[in-house]
């Protein structure tokens, strides 16, 4: 979210440089005002997160943005605490594997549903879509019972398995594969590729922007996932970052300054992921504008 | 390079039959063009030959081998698609070389073959470009290169020129024809454009509603159309059809003019007399029709006249310099040998 915010002013700037002489009209002022408040709403929590991470414990409930006595003590504490690295690593492993699996499996199923004609195709698609309507809160208990029976509690597999494929990702990929002309696939078929090769060497490169978008969604979704990892993990070593951060402090005393410090550090990978994949998204949009 | 033989080819989708038993012999090295209005089954036929669709019944034979149950890649064919189907994420070199992936040639041999094909198509300087950096005509050439590189027995073209602008289309038409003369491969080309068909084909196959209407050289289908559909479809503007009835060995037209009939036709039979605009002139002694010019389209070297006659509106070609003006009364004249006679009921030619 924060990153999206940072892009917005520059696109505004673009707008201005394109029409330098034209006087701003009322509509533009309203637009800027809306953007301004939108921006404030997005940036404020982020600013408080950083501000709080720089405060001493006794200052946390003092809501001023600039701490009276700024300190990096919290950062030293969190980074010296060995558990933090474990949680960071856990989250990284889980989010990465889940992202890779989603990119492969969602697109494989989406491609099949989109480009092959077989009986029951439509019913399968509807069935997949309908799972979107079931909220996670409802699924948590069956997942837990299943994990318990299979002995997956407190394991990576247990944390990951519900998210290795998503109905949303399948739907997204199916829709994007609709934009790949059948001619490409038929040409490849005549050129002697088998169906799996066609999917991988022809269809996948053509939907790179969608894959990038999916990768961002899935990675961020898993990086910030809280409820399921909280329930399925027991040992502190298996905690993911959000679960671990929430464990700073006990029931009587939540150590907000430490939680915010951990949160500030944990936004870094999301920034990196976004910066890597946004290039593909932008290029994808540019390519879509060209014919052929 | 090889023969292509189609026998009683039938294709149904669900319960609708779209091809009703098509048979055709394409000789080795022949350039055959399938032409017809949209929905006539020409593209379906091509896709059946390619193996992209399953045949319902009938046989397809390429180079003496029945290929019905073979995968597209095993049929020894190559296909050029309407929207080129060249991959935007690969360079021209990779695109052209794509068809060689499954061959067991050495890497050096493959490279050499790619270079050869590129040279043949004048594409050598463009080999390392991506398709987005090419013009429409260049992309089409890449698509053709991709088909050529494997040296297939039969080339299949599915309306490859319809996405190009008019000028480029004429140019590519010429290039494909030259390429065929040089390489001498068997080509099956599908188009809806009768000019493309006429200019490129050794033989034209005219289709309508899943039936072949006529197979013949461009001269044959132009000068001896088998039925009124072919007569109207080939040639632009299309052939004038004048309704008439046979009486005493001659056809009497709506205006009362009589046209002698070269063959024996029973009295009272209703017929259509076909005459092409280019054979119908507003000058001469004996007239076939009289009427008033309602519209004139000057084309420079000639003028198209739309003439109101007792047989309806007919189109005539007049001289480009001194055509009769709108409203002028004209007597239209045609040579006897340029008249075509069709049965009004069956619409078949009477010869």
XYZ file of C-alpha atoms in Angstrom:
643
model
C 0.000 0.000 0.000
C 2.698 2.384 1.012
C 4.510 1.731 -2.227
C 1.477 2.445 -4.328
C 1.245 5.733 -2.538
C 4.768 6.652 -3.441
C 4.068 6.204 -7.120
C 1.055 8.420 -7.119
C 2.729 11.797 -6.700
C 5.026 11.074 -9.625
C 2.108 10.278 -11.919
C 0.588 13.528 -10.782
C 3.809 15.251 -11.672
C 3.652 13.643 -15.090
C 0.197 15.028 -15.578
C 1.456 18.479 -14.726
C 4.464 18.429 -17.021
C 2.315 17.260 -19.887
C 0.035 20.265 -19.684
C 2.213 23.001 -18.212
C 0.372 26.066 -19.444
C -3.202 24.995 -18.884
C -4.693 26.577 -15.772
C -5.980 24.057 -13.245
C -9.767 23.957 -13.211
C -12.146 23.171 -10.387
C -12.337 19.478 -11.282
C -8.594 19.120 -10.956
C -8.564 20.791 -7.531
C -11.217 18.383 -6.323
C -9.252 15.480 -7.730
C -6.068 16.604 -6.010
C -7.904 17.157 -2.768
C -9.314 13.616 -2.884
C -5.886 12.234 -3.727
C -4.390 14.255 -0.906
C -6.770 12.818 1.680
C -6.372 9.357 0.200
C -2.631 9.755 0.492
C -2.882 10.927 4.084
C -5.047 7.944 4.966
C -2.470 5.586 3.439
C 0.650 7.219 4.814
C -0.481 7.956 8.381
C -0.407 4.357 9.689
C 2.965 3.898 8.049
C 4.291 7.082 9.619
C 3.027 6.004 13.040
C 4.564 2.582 12.588
C 7.982 4.136 12.012
C 7.453 6.811 14.646
C 6.426 4.265 17.279
C 9.371 2.058 16.459
C 11.635 4.984 17.383
C 9.991 5.680 20.767
C 10.774 4.547 24.275
C 8.056 2.364 25.907
C 6.793 5.170 28.169
C 6.233 7.394 25.159
C 4.184 4.936 23.063
C 0.784 6.273 24.112
C 1.854 9.834 23.485
C 0.454 10.259 19.982
C 2.839 12.897 18.682
C 4.518 11.913 15.442
C 8.041 13.084 16.301
C 9.328 11.250 19.384
C 10.692 13.475 22.153
C 13.726 11.293 22.617
C 14.151 9.197 19.449
C 15.996 5.933 19.916
C 17.093 2.968 17.848
C 17.128 0.824 20.953
C 14.068 -1.124 19.691
C 15.804 -2.056 16.465
C 18.866 -3.264 18.333
C 16.649 -5.275 20.641
C 14.604 -6.903 17.876
C 17.621 -7.649 15.706
C 19.592 -9.062 18.603
C 16.707 -11.293 19.566
C 17.473 -14.554 17.726
C 13.799 -15.435 17.335
C 13.184 -12.587 14.934
C 15.490 -14.126 12.300
C 13.725 -17.466 12.591
C 10.352 -15.858 12.061
C 11.648 -13.819 9.163
C 13.110 -16.964 7.585
C 9.912 -18.947 8.193
C 7.815 -16.273 6.543
C 10.229 -15.979 3.640
C 10.288 -19.741 2.993
C 6.530 -20.095 3.284
C 5.660 -17.070 1.186
C 8.175 -18.012 -1.512
C 7.135 -21.643 -1.844
C 3.464 -20.701 -1.809
C 4.051 -18.072 -4.472
C 5.919 -20.461 -6.764
C 3.245 -23.132 -6.317
C 0.453 -20.690 -7.030
C 2.106 -19.358 -10.152
C 2.530 -22.888 -11.491
C -0.654 -24.612 -10.373
C -3.094 -21.728 -10.820
C -1.866 -21.076 -14.328
C -1.855 -24.778 -15.198
C -5.475 -25.166 -14.144
C -6.472 -21.800 -15.603
C -4.855 -22.706 -18.922
C -6.580 -26.072 -19.045
C -9.976 -24.578 -18.258
C -9.440 -21.886 -20.849
C -7.926 -23.707 -23.817
C -9.243 -27.254 -23.670
C -12.749 -28.406 -24.484
C -13.810 -31.326 -22.340
C -17.050 -32.464 -20.738
C -17.691 -30.928 -17.325
C -15.344 -28.025 -17.954
C -17.906 -25.419 -17.058
C -19.045 -27.216 -13.924
C -15.475 -27.536 -12.689
C -14.903 -23.844 -13.277
C -18.054 -22.905 -11.381
C -17.088 -25.245 -8.552
C -13.679 -23.596 -8.266
C -15.212 -20.127 -8.341
C -17.785 -20.999 -5.717
C -15.045 -21.755 -3.191
C -14.273 -18.023 -3.282
C -17.473 -17.481 -1.355
C -16.355 -19.455 1.691
C -14.606 -17.209 4.228
C -11.283 -18.262 5.729
C -12.729 -18.119 9.251
C -15.062 -20.946 8.325
C -12.310 -23.066 6.847
C -9.892 -22.750 9.731
C -11.499 -25.472 11.854
C -11.683 -28.125 9.116
C -8.095 -27.269 8.141
C -7.019 -27.682 11.728
C -8.753 -31.040 12.106
C -7.215 -32.196 8.871
C -3.743 -31.057 9.885
C -4.166 -32.808 13.201
C -5.130 -36.094 11.591
C -2.321 -35.966 9.078
C 0.188 -34.882 11.683
C 0.860 -31.574 9.974
C 0.435 -29.371 13.049
C 3.376 -27.092 13.736
C 5.070 -27.829 10.368
C 5.782 -25.731 7.277
C 3.546 -28.010 5.283
C 0.737 -27.409 7.746
C 1.069 -23.645 7.370
C 1.323 -23.770 3.590
C -1.057 -26.436 2.367
C -4.321 -24.460 2.343
C -2.795 -21.757 0.140
C -0.765 -23.695 -2.415
C -3.510 -23.158 -4.953
C -6.155 -20.470 -4.890
C -9.476 -20.192 -6.661
C -8.806 -16.519 -7.225
C -5.469 -17.229 -8.904
C -7.027 -19.876 -11.122
C -9.770 -17.486 -12.144
C -7.271 -14.680 -12.804
C -5.065 -16.896 -14.958
C -7.992 -18.338 -16.873
C -9.133 -14.853 -17.760
C -5.653 -13.854 -18.902
C -5.175 -16.960 -21.013
C -8.325 -15.924 -22.878
C -6.212 -13.118 -24.349
C -3.712 -15.571 -25.857
C -4.910 -16.236 -29.421
C -5.597 -19.890 -30.231
C -3.439 -19.465 -33.331
C -0.315 -19.338 -31.152
C -1.209 -22.604 -29.529
C -2.144 -24.299 -32.782
C 1.032 -23.079 -34.465
C 3.050 -24.581 -31.632
C 1.108 -27.813 -31.940
C 1.990 -27.993 -35.646
C 5.599 -27.221 -34.735
C 5.607 -30.411 -32.709
C 5.405 -29.282 -29.106
C 3.445 -31.368 -26.649
C 0.715 -29.731 -24.593
C 2.881 -29.194 -21.525
C 5.608 -27.571 -23.628
C 3.055 -25.319 -25.293
C 1.844 -24.173 -21.902
C 5.344 -23.494 -20.623
C 7.164 -22.080 -23.662
C 4.353 -20.343 -25.508
C 1.433 -19.520 -23.255
C 3.248 -18.662 -20.018
C 5.589 -16.013 -21.457
C 2.582 -14.304 -23.027
C 0.852 -13.807 -19.671
C 3.900 -12.614 -17.721
C 2.135 -9.470 -16.449
C -0.637 -11.599 -14.983
C 1.906 -13.948 -13.428
C 3.661 -10.962 -11.859
C 0.403 -9.623 -10.462
C -0.486 -13.051 -9.112
C 2.973 -13.422 -7.575
C 2.622 -10.083 -5.794
C -0.844 -10.906 -4.473
C 0.131 -14.325 -3.230
C 3.434 -13.254 -1.718
C 1.942 -10.316 0.153
C -1.044 -12.362 1.197
C 1.142 -15.036 2.729
C 3.686 -12.607 4.150
C 0.964 -10.895 6.144
C -1.167 -13.985 6.879
C -2.009 -14.156 10.560
C -4.980 -16.253 11.647
C -4.065 -19.622 10.137
C -0.343 -19.542 11.016
C -1.310 -18.492 14.551
C -3.606 -21.484 14.916
C -1.496 -24.143 13.253
C 1.824 -23.311 14.919
C 2.643 -24.064 18.544
C 6.379 -23.730 18.966
C 7.971 -20.303 18.891
C 10.458 -21.513 16.270
C 7.668 -22.250 13.787
C 6.040 -18.827 14.098
C 5.770 -16.680 11.015
C 6.688 -13.025 11.277
C 3.220 -11.586 12.014
C 2.540 -14.302 14.585
C 5.937 -13.804 16.166
C 5.584 -10.024 16.322
C 2.231 -10.281 18.048
C 3.888 -12.408 20.705
C 6.078 -9.531 21.880
C 4.799 -8.814 25.317
C 2.247 -10.739 27.323
C -1.441 -10.382 28.028
C -0.938 -7.581 30.521
C 1.530 -5.523 28.579
C 1.713 -5.343 24.764
C 5.062 -3.948 23.664
C 3.878 -1.804 20.786
C 7.261 -0.252 20.149
C 8.758 -3.701 19.484
C 5.825 -4.856 17.351
C 6.110 -1.702 15.260
C 9.850 -2.152 14.911
C 9.369 -5.708 13.675
C 6.608 -4.559 11.338
C 8.825 -1.819 9.932
C 11.571 -4.324 9.197
C 9.134 -6.829 7.740
C 7.800 -4.381 5.159
C 11.188 -4.428 3.447
C 10.724 -7.750 1.597
C 7.316 -6.654 0.365
C 8.958 -3.584 -1.089
C 11.577 -5.732 -2.779
C 8.963 -8.089 -4.227
C 6.968 -5.212 -5.542
C 9.979 -3.511 -7.084
C 11.021 -6.728 -8.826
C 7.634 -7.556 -10.264
C 6.226 -4.117 -11.033
C 8.724 -3.946 -13.910
C 6.924 -6.892 -15.525
C 3.555 -5.344 -14.880
C 4.504 -2.060 -16.485
C 6.164 -3.798 -19.417
C 3.080 -5.953 -19.772
C 0.871 -2.924 -20.056
C 3.209 -1.408 -22.632
C 3.275 -4.617 -24.651
C -0.479 -4.936 -24.585
C -0.622 -1.602 -26.385
C 1.317 -2.940 -29.359
C -0.369 -4.856 -32.096
C 0.440 -8.467 -32.910
C 6.911 -32.086 -51.337
C 4.054 -34.410 -52.018
C 0.562 -34.925 -53.337
C -2.427 -34.174 -51.192
C -5.539 -36.233 -51.717
C -8.848 -35.595 -49.973
C -11.619 -38.179 -50.225
C -15.245 -37.641 -49.165
C -14.290 -35.412 -46.287
C -17.165 -34.807 -43.865
C -17.069 -32.665 -40.735
C -19.856 -32.190 -38.243
C -19.910 -30.013 -35.157
C -22.342 -31.488 -32.651
C -25.163 -32.275 -35.065
C -24.508 -29.652 -37.707
C -22.728 -30.907 -40.781
C -20.450 -28.171 -42.108
C -18.574 -30.134 -44.772
C -20.599 -32.513 -46.896
C -18.142 -34.881 -48.511
C -15.350 -33.011 -50.202
C -12.971 -34.674 -52.615
C -9.919 -33.097 -54.191
C -6.564 -34.084 -55.685
C -3.724 -31.626 -55.226
C -0.708 -32.498 -57.332
C 2.860 -32.230 -56.145
C 4.029 -28.625 -56.370
C 0.596 -27.251 -57.141
C -0.687 -23.958 -55.728
C -4.336 -24.498 -54.846
C -6.501 -21.705 -53.485
C -9.723 -22.325 -51.564
C -12.051 -19.383 -51.926
C -15.581 -18.684 -50.819
C -17.700 -16.501 -48.574
C -17.295 -16.777 -44.806
C -18.799 -19.919 -43.372
C -18.333 -21.905 -46.567
C -16.048 -24.451 -44.903
C -12.748 -23.474 -46.523
C -10.931 -22.823 -43.240
C -12.424 -25.960 -41.712
C -11.051 -27.979 -44.612
C -7.618 -26.474 -44.026
C -7.759 -27.217 -40.298
C -8.731 -30.796 -41.068
C -5.735 -31.136 -43.381
C -3.524 -29.667 -40.653
C -4.950 -32.015 -38.061
C -6.161 -29.231 -35.776
C -9.650 -30.731 -35.969
C -10.716 -34.358 -36.170
C -12.400 -35.576 -39.348
C -15.885 -36.978 -38.948
C -15.455 -39.243 -41.958
C -13.400 -39.381 -45.127
C -9.688 -39.638 -45.752
C -6.788 -37.249 -46.050
C -3.665 -38.515 -47.728
C -0.359 -36.631 -47.813
C 2.468 -38.082 -49.874
C 0.753 -41.442 -50.202
C 0.167 -41.767 -46.469
C -3.246 -41.561 -44.817
C -2.814 -38.999 -42.059
C -6.255 -39.006 -40.425
C -4.984 -40.425 -37.168
C -1.663 -38.576 -37.059
C -0.877 -35.608 -34.827
C -0.325 -32.289 -36.652
C 3.420 -32.496 -36.087
C 3.625 -35.915 -37.745
C 1.786 -34.883 -40.893
C 4.716 -33.109 -42.504
C 2.829 -29.859 -42.964
C 3.399 -26.246 -41.978
C 0.785 -23.588 -41.515
C 0.762 -19.804 -41.727
C -1.992 -18.188 -39.704
C -4.061 -15.089 -40.295
C -2.581 -13.220 -37.338
C 0.895 -14.674 -38.063
C 1.133 -16.508 -34.711
C 4.723 -15.403 -34.239
C 5.688 -15.296 -30.600
C 6.208 -11.760 -29.275
C 8.668 -12.879 -26.621
C 11.103 -14.461 -29.075
C 13.468 -12.908 -31.616
C 12.961 -13.467 -35.311
C 15.764 -16.047 -35.241
C 14.081 -17.982 -32.454
C 10.700 -17.701 -34.102
C 12.005 -19.090 -37.379
C 14.003 -21.761 -35.587
C 11.045 -22.764 -33.467
C 9.839 -25.302 -35.990
C 13.234 -27.046 -35.861
C 13.116 -27.735 -32.133
C 11.911 -31.273 -32.535
C 14.135 -32.162 -35.487
C 17.290 -34.146 -34.790
C 19.603 -31.936 -36.822
C 22.782 -30.632 -35.209
C 22.850 -27.108 -33.885
C 25.093 -25.910 -36.709
C 22.782 -27.428 -39.311
C 19.794 -25.744 -37.728
C 21.582 -22.379 -37.708
C 22.488 -22.841 -41.351
C 18.904 -23.640 -42.257
C 17.634 -20.564 -40.398
C 20.163 -18.392 -42.256
C 19.116 -19.920 -45.580
C 15.454 -19.237 -44.998
C 16.163 -15.723 -43.740
C 18.207 -15.008 -46.868
C 15.431 -16.351 -49.071
C 12.972 -13.967 -47.435
C 15.383 -10.990 -47.223
C 15.214 -11.095 -43.464
C 18.876 -11.596 -42.565
C 19.393 -8.110 -41.042
C 16.273 -8.536 -38.916
C 17.130 -11.882 -37.348
C 17.848 -10.503 -33.898
C 14.828 -8.252 -33.653
C 11.683 -8.889 -31.679
C 8.341 -9.014 -33.523
C 7.256 -5.721 -31.933
C 10.056 -4.010 -33.884
C 8.781 -5.294 -37.232
C 6.182 -3.999 -39.668
C 3.126 -6.026 -40.592
C 4.660 -7.274 -43.827
C 7.887 -8.272 -42.083
C 5.943 -10.169 -39.427
C 4.113 -12.024 -42.140
C 7.451 -12.946 -43.691
C 8.657 -14.282 -40.343
C 5.544 -16.431 -40.178
C 6.253 -17.758 -43.658
C 9.882 -18.352 -42.700
C 8.773 -20.364 -39.715
C 6.714 -22.549 -42.007
C 9.487 -22.895 -44.604
C 12.278 -23.793 -42.249
C 11.106 -27.365 -41.806
C 10.737 -27.929 -45.539
C 7.311 -29.543 -45.188
C 5.464 -31.615 -47.768
C 2.515 -29.235 -47.836
C 2.196 -25.564 -46.899
C -1.119 -24.410 -45.521
C -1.992 -20.700 -45.545
C -5.059 -19.549 -43.619
C -5.988 -16.092 -44.930
C -2.472 -14.836 -44.281
C -2.932 -11.511 -46.027
C -6.203 -10.272 -44.571
C -4.526 -8.330 -41.757
C -2.348 -6.320 -44.139
C -3.275 -3.052 -45.797
C -4.202 -3.081 -49.463
C -0.806 -2.090 -50.861
C 1.128 -4.539 -48.720
C -1.326 -7.263 -49.566
C -0.625 -6.867 -53.267
C 3.096 -6.936 -52.591
C 2.974 -10.016 -50.357
C 0.740 -11.750 -52.868
C 3.454 -11.336 -55.433
C 6.170 -12.441 -53.012
C 4.353 -15.617 -52.063
C 3.809 -16.442 -55.700
C 7.482 -15.863 -56.510
C 8.457 -17.952 -53.511
C 6.293 -20.773 -54.787
C 7.962 -20.600 -58.189
C 11.385 -20.760 -56.552
C 10.705 -23.418 -53.923
C 8.097 -25.362 -55.874
C 6.284 -26.753 -52.877
C 2.678 -27.860 -52.652
C 0.559 -25.027 -51.270
C -3.021 -24.907 -50.067
C -4.089 -21.308 -49.572
C -7.378 -20.169 -48.077
C -8.811 -16.736 -48.775
C -12.134 -14.977 -49.116
C -10.679 -12.560 -51.646
C -11.347 -13.647 -55.214
C -8.597 -11.372 -56.569
C -6.038 -13.187 -54.415
C -7.428 -16.479 -55.632
C -7.294 -15.495 -59.295
C -3.810 -14.012 -59.181
C -2.049 -16.699 -57.176
C -3.670 -20.028 -57.910
C -2.722 -22.786 -60.288
C -6.171 -24.100 -59.517
C -9.036 -22.505 -57.635
C -11.477 -24.403 -55.461
C -14.667 -22.419 -54.989
C -16.716 -23.434 -51.983
C -20.135 -22.583 -50.649
C -22.063 -24.021 -47.690
C -19.680 -26.946 -47.280
C -19.793 -28.020 -50.917
C -17.215 -27.555 -53.641
C -18.854 -25.538 -56.415
C -16.108 -25.749 -58.987
C -12.453 -26.668 -59.279
C -10.460 -25.220 -62.138
C -7.751 -22.927 -63.340
C -8.409 -19.191 -62.951
C -9.253 -19.053 -66.705
C -11.723 -21.903 -66.398
C -13.640 -20.554 -63.436
C -13.733 -17.100 -65.009
C -14.693 -18.073 -68.524
C -16.656 -21.248 -67.831
C -18.348 -20.887 -64.458
C -20.139 -24.086 -63.504
C -23.079 -22.338 -61.905
C -24.490 -18.915 -61.077
C -22.725 -18.803 -57.692
C -19.289 -19.172 -59.267
C -20.274 -16.769 -62.030
C -21.243 -14.103 -59.499
C -18.410 -14.787 -57.049
C -15.511 -14.593 -59.494
C -14.976 -11.253 -61.172
C -15.630 -7.748 -59.903
C -18.090 -6.175 -60.394
C -19.973 -9.447 -60.529
C -21.710 -10.909 -63.554
C -25.077 -9.522 -64.636
C -27.825 -12.128 -64.595
C -30.722 -11.545 -66.980
C -33.847 -13.649 -66.585
C -35.410 -15.008 -69.758
C -37.375 -17.837 -71.341
C -36.478 -20.062 -74.268
C -38.673 -19.696 -77.331
C -37.923 -21.093 -80.786
C -34.243 -21.742 -80.042
C -33.617 -18.311 -78.595
C -33.865 -16.694 -75.165
C -36.382 -13.933 -74.883
C -35.419 -11.393 -72.241
C -37.782 -9.227 -70.195
C -37.380 -6.345 -72.639
C -38.431 -8.545 -75.557
C -34.951 -8.850 -77.090
C -34.069 -12.338 -78.278
C -30.658 -13.921 -77.813
C -29.795 -16.953 -79.922
C -28.956 -20.059 -77.891
C -25.927 -22.113 -78.960
C -27.238 -25.402 -77.556
C -30.556 -27.200 -77.811
C -32.832 -26.144 -74.960
C -36.512 -27.109 -74.793
C -39.026 -24.354 -75.413
C -40.536 -22.665 -72.377
C -37.532 -23.318 -70.133
C -36.689 -20.490 -67.791
C -33.019 -19.538 -68.011
C -30.561 -16.899 -66.810
C -28.274 -15.185 -69.264
C -25.033 -14.133 -67.620
C -22.896 -11.394 -69.032
C -19.880 -9.799 -67.352
C -19.772 -5.998 -67.111
C -16.498 -6.007 -69.029
C -18.232 -7.826 -71.906
C -21.189 -5.441 -71.964
C -20.504 -2.147 -73.730
C -22.689 0.835 -74.546
C -21.532 0.907 -78.173
C -21.997 -1.352 -81.144
C -24.622 -2.284 -83.715
C -26.867 -5.041 -82.384
C -28.085 -4.411 -78.902
C -28.799 -6.918 -76.126
C -30.507 -4.459 -73.834
C -31.589 -0.872 -73.806
C -31.788 1.317 -70.765
C -31.019 4.588 -69.012
C -27.776 5.298 -67.193
C -28.645 5.882 -63.530
C -25.141 6.172 -62.077
C -21.607 6.390 -63.393
C -18.425 5.465 -61.522
C -15.345 6.817 -63.294
C -12.249 4.679 -62.587
C -9.881 6.503 -64.925
C -9.162 3.967 -67.614
C -12.804 2.969 -67.712
C -16.185 3.954 -66.318
C -18.722 1.704 -64.663
C -22.258 2.441 -65.792
C -25.268 1.375 -63.762
C -28.034 1.041 -66.308
C -31.749 0.659 -65.595
C -33.160 -1.870 -68.092
C -36.350 -3.934 -68.338
C -34.248 -6.818 -66.872
C -33.330 -4.790 -63.808
C -30.164 -2.828 -63.083
C -27.131 -4.051 -64.964
C -23.532 -2.915 -64.826
C -21.623 -2.101 -67.965
C -18.078 -0.981 -68.593
C -17.612 2.011 -70.835
C -14.638 3.859 -72.175
C -12.864 6.055 -69.630
C -12.644 9.147 -71.869
C -16.084 9.671 -73.391
C -18.610 7.688 -71.356
C -22.341 8.335 -71.723
C -23.558 10.695 -68.993
C -26.143 9.989 -66.299
C -29.645 9.974 -67.808
C -28.398 9.012 -71.261
C -30.259 6.328 -73.159
C -27.877 3.507 -74.093
C -28.049 0.323 -76.097
C -25.854 -2.314 -74.481
C -23.999 -4.737 -76.682
C -22.242 -8.028 -75.996
C -20.588 -10.632 -78.203
C -22.468 -13.902 -78.442
C -19.477 -15.948 -77.256
C -19.313 -13.909 -74.054
C -22.807 -14.871 -72.918
C -23.266 -17.579 -70.298
C -26.439 -19.609 -70.033
C -27.735 -21.011 -66.740
C -30.778 -23.057 -65.835
C -32.962 -20.745 -63.738
C -34.092 -23.582 -61.444
C -30.899 -25.562 -60.796
C -28.634 -22.536 -61.360
C -26.231 -24.856 -63.192
C -24.555 -23.821 -66.437
C -26.133 -25.062 -69.686
C -23.462 -25.983 -72.173
